[in-house]
XYZ file of C-alpha atoms in Angstrom:
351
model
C 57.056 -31.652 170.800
C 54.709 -31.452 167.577
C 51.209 -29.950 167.461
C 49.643 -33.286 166.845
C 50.901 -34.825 170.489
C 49.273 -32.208 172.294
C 45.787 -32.288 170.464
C 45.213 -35.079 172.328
C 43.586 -34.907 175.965
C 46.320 -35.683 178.735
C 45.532 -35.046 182.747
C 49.788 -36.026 183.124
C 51.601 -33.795 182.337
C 54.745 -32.490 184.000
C 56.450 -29.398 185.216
C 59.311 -30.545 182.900
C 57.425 -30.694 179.855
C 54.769 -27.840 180.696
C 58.493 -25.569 181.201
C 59.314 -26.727 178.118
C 56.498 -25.695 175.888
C 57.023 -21.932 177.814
C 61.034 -21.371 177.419
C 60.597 -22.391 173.157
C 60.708 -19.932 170.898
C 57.623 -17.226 170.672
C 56.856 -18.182 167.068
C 57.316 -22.007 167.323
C 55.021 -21.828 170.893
C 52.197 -19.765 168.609
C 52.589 -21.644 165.908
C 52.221 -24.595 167.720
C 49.243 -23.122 169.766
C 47.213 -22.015 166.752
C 47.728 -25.598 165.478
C 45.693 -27.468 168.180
C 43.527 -24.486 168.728
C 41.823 -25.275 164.700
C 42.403 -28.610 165.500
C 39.046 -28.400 167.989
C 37.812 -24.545 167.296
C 36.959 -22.044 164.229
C 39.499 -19.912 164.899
C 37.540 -16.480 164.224
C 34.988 -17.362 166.944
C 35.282 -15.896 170.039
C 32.574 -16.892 172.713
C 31.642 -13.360 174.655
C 30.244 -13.374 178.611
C 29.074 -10.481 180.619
C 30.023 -10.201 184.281
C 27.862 -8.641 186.965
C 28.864 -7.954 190.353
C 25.491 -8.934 192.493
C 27.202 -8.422 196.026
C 30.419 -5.975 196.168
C 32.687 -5.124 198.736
C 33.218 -6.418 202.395
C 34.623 -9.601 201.753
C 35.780 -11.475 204.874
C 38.668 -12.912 202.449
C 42.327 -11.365 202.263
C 43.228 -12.292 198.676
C 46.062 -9.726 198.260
C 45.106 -8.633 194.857
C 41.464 -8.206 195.415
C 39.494 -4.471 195.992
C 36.574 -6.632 197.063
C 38.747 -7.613 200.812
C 37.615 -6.059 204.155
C 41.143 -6.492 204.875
C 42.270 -3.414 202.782
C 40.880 0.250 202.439
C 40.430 0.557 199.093
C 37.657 3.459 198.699
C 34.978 0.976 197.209
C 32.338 1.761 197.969
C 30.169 -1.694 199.505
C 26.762 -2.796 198.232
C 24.393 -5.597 199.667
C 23.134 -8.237 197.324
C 21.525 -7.232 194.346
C 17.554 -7.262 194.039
C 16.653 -10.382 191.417
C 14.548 -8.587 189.050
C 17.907 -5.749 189.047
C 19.955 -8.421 187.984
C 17.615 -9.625 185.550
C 17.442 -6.311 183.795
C 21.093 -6.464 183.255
C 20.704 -9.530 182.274
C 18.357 -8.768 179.178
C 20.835 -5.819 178.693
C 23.539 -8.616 178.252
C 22.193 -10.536 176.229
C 20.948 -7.579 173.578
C 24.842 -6.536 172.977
C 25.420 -9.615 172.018
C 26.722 -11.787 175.107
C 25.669 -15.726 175.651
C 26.538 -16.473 179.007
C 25.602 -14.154 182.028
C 28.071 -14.519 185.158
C 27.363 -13.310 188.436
C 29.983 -12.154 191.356
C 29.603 -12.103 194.721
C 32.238 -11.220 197.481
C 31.449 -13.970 199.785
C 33.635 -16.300 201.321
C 30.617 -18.650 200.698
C 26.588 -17.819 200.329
C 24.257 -17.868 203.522
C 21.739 -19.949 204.010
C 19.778 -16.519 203.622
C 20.752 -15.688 200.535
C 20.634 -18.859 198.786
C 16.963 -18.501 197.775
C 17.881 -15.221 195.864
C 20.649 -16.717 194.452
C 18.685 -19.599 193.199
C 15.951 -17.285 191.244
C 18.846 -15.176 189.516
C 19.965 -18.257 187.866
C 16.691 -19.639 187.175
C 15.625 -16.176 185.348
C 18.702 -15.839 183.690
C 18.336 -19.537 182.300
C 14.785 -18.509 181.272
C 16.279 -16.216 178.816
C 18.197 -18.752 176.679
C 21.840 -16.928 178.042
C 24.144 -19.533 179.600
C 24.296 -18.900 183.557
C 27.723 -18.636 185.367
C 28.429 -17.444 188.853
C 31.271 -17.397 191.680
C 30.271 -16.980 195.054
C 33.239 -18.117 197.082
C 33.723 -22.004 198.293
C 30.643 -24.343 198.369
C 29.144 -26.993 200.122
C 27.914 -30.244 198.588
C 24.462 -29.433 199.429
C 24.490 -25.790 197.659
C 26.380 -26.838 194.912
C 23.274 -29.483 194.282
C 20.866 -26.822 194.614
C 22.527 -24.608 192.011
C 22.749 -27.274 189.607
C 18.940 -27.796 189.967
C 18.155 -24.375 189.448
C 20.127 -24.560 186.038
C 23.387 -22.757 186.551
C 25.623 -24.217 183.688
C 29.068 -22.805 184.865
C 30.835 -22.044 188.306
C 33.709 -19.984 188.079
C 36.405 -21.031 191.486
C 39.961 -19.875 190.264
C 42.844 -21.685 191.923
C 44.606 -17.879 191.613
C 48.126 -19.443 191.485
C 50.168 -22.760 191.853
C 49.857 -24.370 195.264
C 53.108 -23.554 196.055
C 52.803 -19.431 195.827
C 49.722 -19.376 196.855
C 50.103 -18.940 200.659
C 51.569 -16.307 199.943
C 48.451 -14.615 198.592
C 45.401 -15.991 200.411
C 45.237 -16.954 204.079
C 41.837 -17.252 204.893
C 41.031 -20.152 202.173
C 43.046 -22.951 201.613
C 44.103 -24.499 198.158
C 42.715 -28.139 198.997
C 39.668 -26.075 200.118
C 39.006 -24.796 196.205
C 39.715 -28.164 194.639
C 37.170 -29.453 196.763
C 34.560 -26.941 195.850
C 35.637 -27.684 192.251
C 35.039 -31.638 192.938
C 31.011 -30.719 194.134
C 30.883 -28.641 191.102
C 31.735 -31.446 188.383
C 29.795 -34.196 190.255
C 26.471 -31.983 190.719
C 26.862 -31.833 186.833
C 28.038 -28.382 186.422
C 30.662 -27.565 184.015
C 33.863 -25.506 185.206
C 35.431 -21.892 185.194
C 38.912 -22.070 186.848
C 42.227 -20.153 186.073
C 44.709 -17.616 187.553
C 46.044 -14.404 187.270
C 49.560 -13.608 186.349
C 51.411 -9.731 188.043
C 51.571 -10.861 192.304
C 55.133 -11.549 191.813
C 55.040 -15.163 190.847
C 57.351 -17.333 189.050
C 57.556 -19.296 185.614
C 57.393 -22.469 187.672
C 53.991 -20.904 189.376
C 52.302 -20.714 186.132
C 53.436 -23.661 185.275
C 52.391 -25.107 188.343
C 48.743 -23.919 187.906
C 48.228 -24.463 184.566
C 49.391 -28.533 185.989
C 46.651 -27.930 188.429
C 43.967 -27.141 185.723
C 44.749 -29.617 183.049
C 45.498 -32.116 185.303
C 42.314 -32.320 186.657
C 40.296 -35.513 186.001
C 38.339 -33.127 183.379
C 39.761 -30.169 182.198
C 37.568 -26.606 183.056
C 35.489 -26.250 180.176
C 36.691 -22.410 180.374
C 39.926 -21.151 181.557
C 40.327 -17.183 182.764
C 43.753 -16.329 182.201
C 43.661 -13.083 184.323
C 46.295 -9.953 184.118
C 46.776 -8.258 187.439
C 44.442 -5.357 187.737
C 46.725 -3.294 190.424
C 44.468 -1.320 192.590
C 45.719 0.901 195.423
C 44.968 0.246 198.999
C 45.589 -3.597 197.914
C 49.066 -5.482 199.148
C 49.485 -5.910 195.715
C 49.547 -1.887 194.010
C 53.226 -1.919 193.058
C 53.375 -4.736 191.613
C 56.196 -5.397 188.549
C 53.900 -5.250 184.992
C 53.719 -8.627 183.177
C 55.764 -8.626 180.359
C 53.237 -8.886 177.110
C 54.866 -10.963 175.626
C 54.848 -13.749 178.980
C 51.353 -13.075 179.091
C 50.572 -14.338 175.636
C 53.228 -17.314 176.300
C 50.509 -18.053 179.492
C 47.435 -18.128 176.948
C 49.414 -20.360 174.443
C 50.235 -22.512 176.891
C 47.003 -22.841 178.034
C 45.728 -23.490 175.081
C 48.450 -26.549 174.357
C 47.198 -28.211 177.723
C 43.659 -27.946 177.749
C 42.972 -28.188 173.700
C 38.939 -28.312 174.403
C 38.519 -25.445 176.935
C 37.658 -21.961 176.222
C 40.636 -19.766 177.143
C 39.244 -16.834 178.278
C 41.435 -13.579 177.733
C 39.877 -12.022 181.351
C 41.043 -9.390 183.328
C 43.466 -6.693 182.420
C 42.224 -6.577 178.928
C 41.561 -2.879 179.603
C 45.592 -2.011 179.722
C 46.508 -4.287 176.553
C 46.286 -2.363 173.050
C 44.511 -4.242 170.558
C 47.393 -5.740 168.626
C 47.963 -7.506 171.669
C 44.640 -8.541 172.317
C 45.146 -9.721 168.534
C 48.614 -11.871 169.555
C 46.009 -13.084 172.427
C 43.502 -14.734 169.962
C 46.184 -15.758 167.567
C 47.565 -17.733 171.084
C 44.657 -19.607 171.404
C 42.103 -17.521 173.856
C 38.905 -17.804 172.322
C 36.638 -16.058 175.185
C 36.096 -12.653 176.615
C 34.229 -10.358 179.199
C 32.327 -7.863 177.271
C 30.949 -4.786 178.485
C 32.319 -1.923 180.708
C 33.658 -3.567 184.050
C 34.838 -6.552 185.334
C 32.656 -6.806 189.049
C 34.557 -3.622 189.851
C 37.587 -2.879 187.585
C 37.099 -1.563 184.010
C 36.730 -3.298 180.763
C 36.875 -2.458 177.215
C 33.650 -1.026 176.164
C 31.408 -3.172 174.235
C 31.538 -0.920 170.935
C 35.289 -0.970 171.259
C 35.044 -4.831 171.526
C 33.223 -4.670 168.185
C 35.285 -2.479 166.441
C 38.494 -4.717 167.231
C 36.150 -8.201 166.207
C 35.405 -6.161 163.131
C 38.573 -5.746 162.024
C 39.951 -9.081 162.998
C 37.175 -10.788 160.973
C 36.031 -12.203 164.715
C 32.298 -13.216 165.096
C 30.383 -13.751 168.372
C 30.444 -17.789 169.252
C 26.867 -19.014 169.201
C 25.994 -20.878 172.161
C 25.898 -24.717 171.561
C 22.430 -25.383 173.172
C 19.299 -24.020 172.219
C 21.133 -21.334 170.199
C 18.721 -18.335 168.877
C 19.621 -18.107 165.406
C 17.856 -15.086 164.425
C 19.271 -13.111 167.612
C 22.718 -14.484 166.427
C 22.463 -13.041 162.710
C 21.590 -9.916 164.454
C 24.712 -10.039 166.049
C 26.912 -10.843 162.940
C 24.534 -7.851 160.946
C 25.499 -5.259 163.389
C 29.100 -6.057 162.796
C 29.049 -6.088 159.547
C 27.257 -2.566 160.136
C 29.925 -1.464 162.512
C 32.593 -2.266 160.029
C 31.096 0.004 157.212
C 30.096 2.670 159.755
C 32.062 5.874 159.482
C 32.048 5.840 162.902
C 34.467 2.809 162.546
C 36.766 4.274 159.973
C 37.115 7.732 162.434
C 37.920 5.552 165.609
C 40.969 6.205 167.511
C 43.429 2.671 167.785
């Protein structure tokens, strides 16, 4: 199968020809990859988001990979919703590292009717800002997913986790035609669409497979795609886990990137436990997104100078956003890594 048959959008494809494109050669599946990746992106843009956990802990959910659950003892440590104006200030801090879309977490199996309202002026202030807004707070009605869009939230992030198939076998409390449907409200209120999975609870090729057929067989493909790494954390079902083979996970992001040629592939979490040649094989694959700053709602993250560094010596800039896009806070961006890359500070770091 050449490059040029999978630039084009397709919302068909099979588990035949998805297996296919995995079980090819590693240089032949990059190479074809890279290929429809400049075909619709620069290549040495990466867009950068900053997560915020606004509600942690106490989850009524039993996702078996998740610290968040009430289901498991996990040590961490629970926190009511955030206060607006506190999640505005981190906000602002986003935004002066150099991020363009803020996302906020909270471990709800959906948002209260009491909460909504607080919800509602996060996004507004974020939006006020100029960042993109972005949050995940469990399934939602028709009627909330409305009022977001009103407000101005751009994205909502509602991974499918897995293929259907598997994923009984790691959620019990939410069903699979229960996230689809939530996804459904979120394109027809007008939102665009964070979805992926995470790869480490023990699935098989044909369960990638099977959710990447999920994704980019959806009438519109997410506009961003999280292609998550287990993040094994003990108390969870999921602790001893087998490792992901690097090498799969990069075959995942390629993949990806074949199916869904327009969509940001977002190289999420687990980035903490890859060394940065991988992370390089990663953007060479096709991902073209990442969480920046120093946790991901409650596991760690690369630190945002380290993120630099790495973009630095890649010859990786910061993806502007598309709307409104603050030119003068983006050179800023580009001058400080220019600045990082002649620092001594640079030239000393450990890699």
């Amino acid at each position: 199968m050449s490059a040029s048959t999978t630039a084009t959008l397709r919302h068909d494809w099979t588990l035949a020809e998805v297996k296919a494109l995995f079980t090819q050669p590693f240089n032949d599946l990059l190479f074809q990859a890279q290929t429809v990746h400049r075909a619709h992106f620069d290549a040495n843009r990466v867009q950068v988001s900053t997560l915020l956990s606004i509600k942690t802990g106490a989850c009524p959910e039993d996702c078996k990979y998740c610290p968040q659950s009430g289901h498991y003892n996990t040590g961490l440590e629970k926190e009511k919703l955030l206060e607006v104006q506190k999640v505005l200030e981190e906000a602002a801090r986003a935004k002066a590292i150099g991020s363009t879309r803020f996302c906020m977490g909270a471990a709800w199996k959906h948002p209260s009717a009491k909460d909504m309202p607080y919800v509602l002026e996060m996004v507004k202030g974020v939006k006020a800002m100029g960042l993109e807004t972005c949050m995940t707070l469990g399934k939602l009605d028709q009627e909330q997913t409305e009022a977001l869009a009103q407000a101005g939230l751009d994205y909502y992030n509602h991974n499918l986790d897995t293929s259907p198939e598997f994923y009984g076998s790691i959620i019990t409390t939410r069903t699979y035609s229960e996230r689809l449907q939530t996804l459904a409200y979120v394109r027809d209120a007008g939102m665009k669409i964070c979805s992926g999975g995470i790869l480490g609870m023990g699935e098989s090729l044909d369960d990638r497979a099977g959710l990447l057929i999920q994704l980019a067989n959806l009438p519109e493909h997410p506009e961003s795609v999280p292609i998550n790494m287990l993040v094994k954390v003990a108390g969870t079902p999921l602790e001893n886990a087998d490792d992901v083979d690097p090498f799969d996970f990069i075959r995942m992001l390629a993949v990806a990137r074949i199916l869904m040629p327009q969509s940001h592939v977002r190289l999420s979490a687990g980035r903490e436990a890859m060394n940065e040649q991988m992370q390089a094989l990663a953007f060479f694959a096709g991902a073209n997104s990442i969480f920046y700053g120093d946790k991901l709602l409650t596991t760690a993250n690369p630190q945002a100078d380290k993120d630099m560094q790495l973009f630095a010596r890649l010859g990786i800039q910061p993806e502007a956003r598309e709307e409104h896009a603050d030119e003068v806070h983006q050179a800023a961006i580009e001058q400080a890594l220019v600045e990082q890359k002649s620092s001594e500070q640079f030239y000393n770091a450990v890699v």
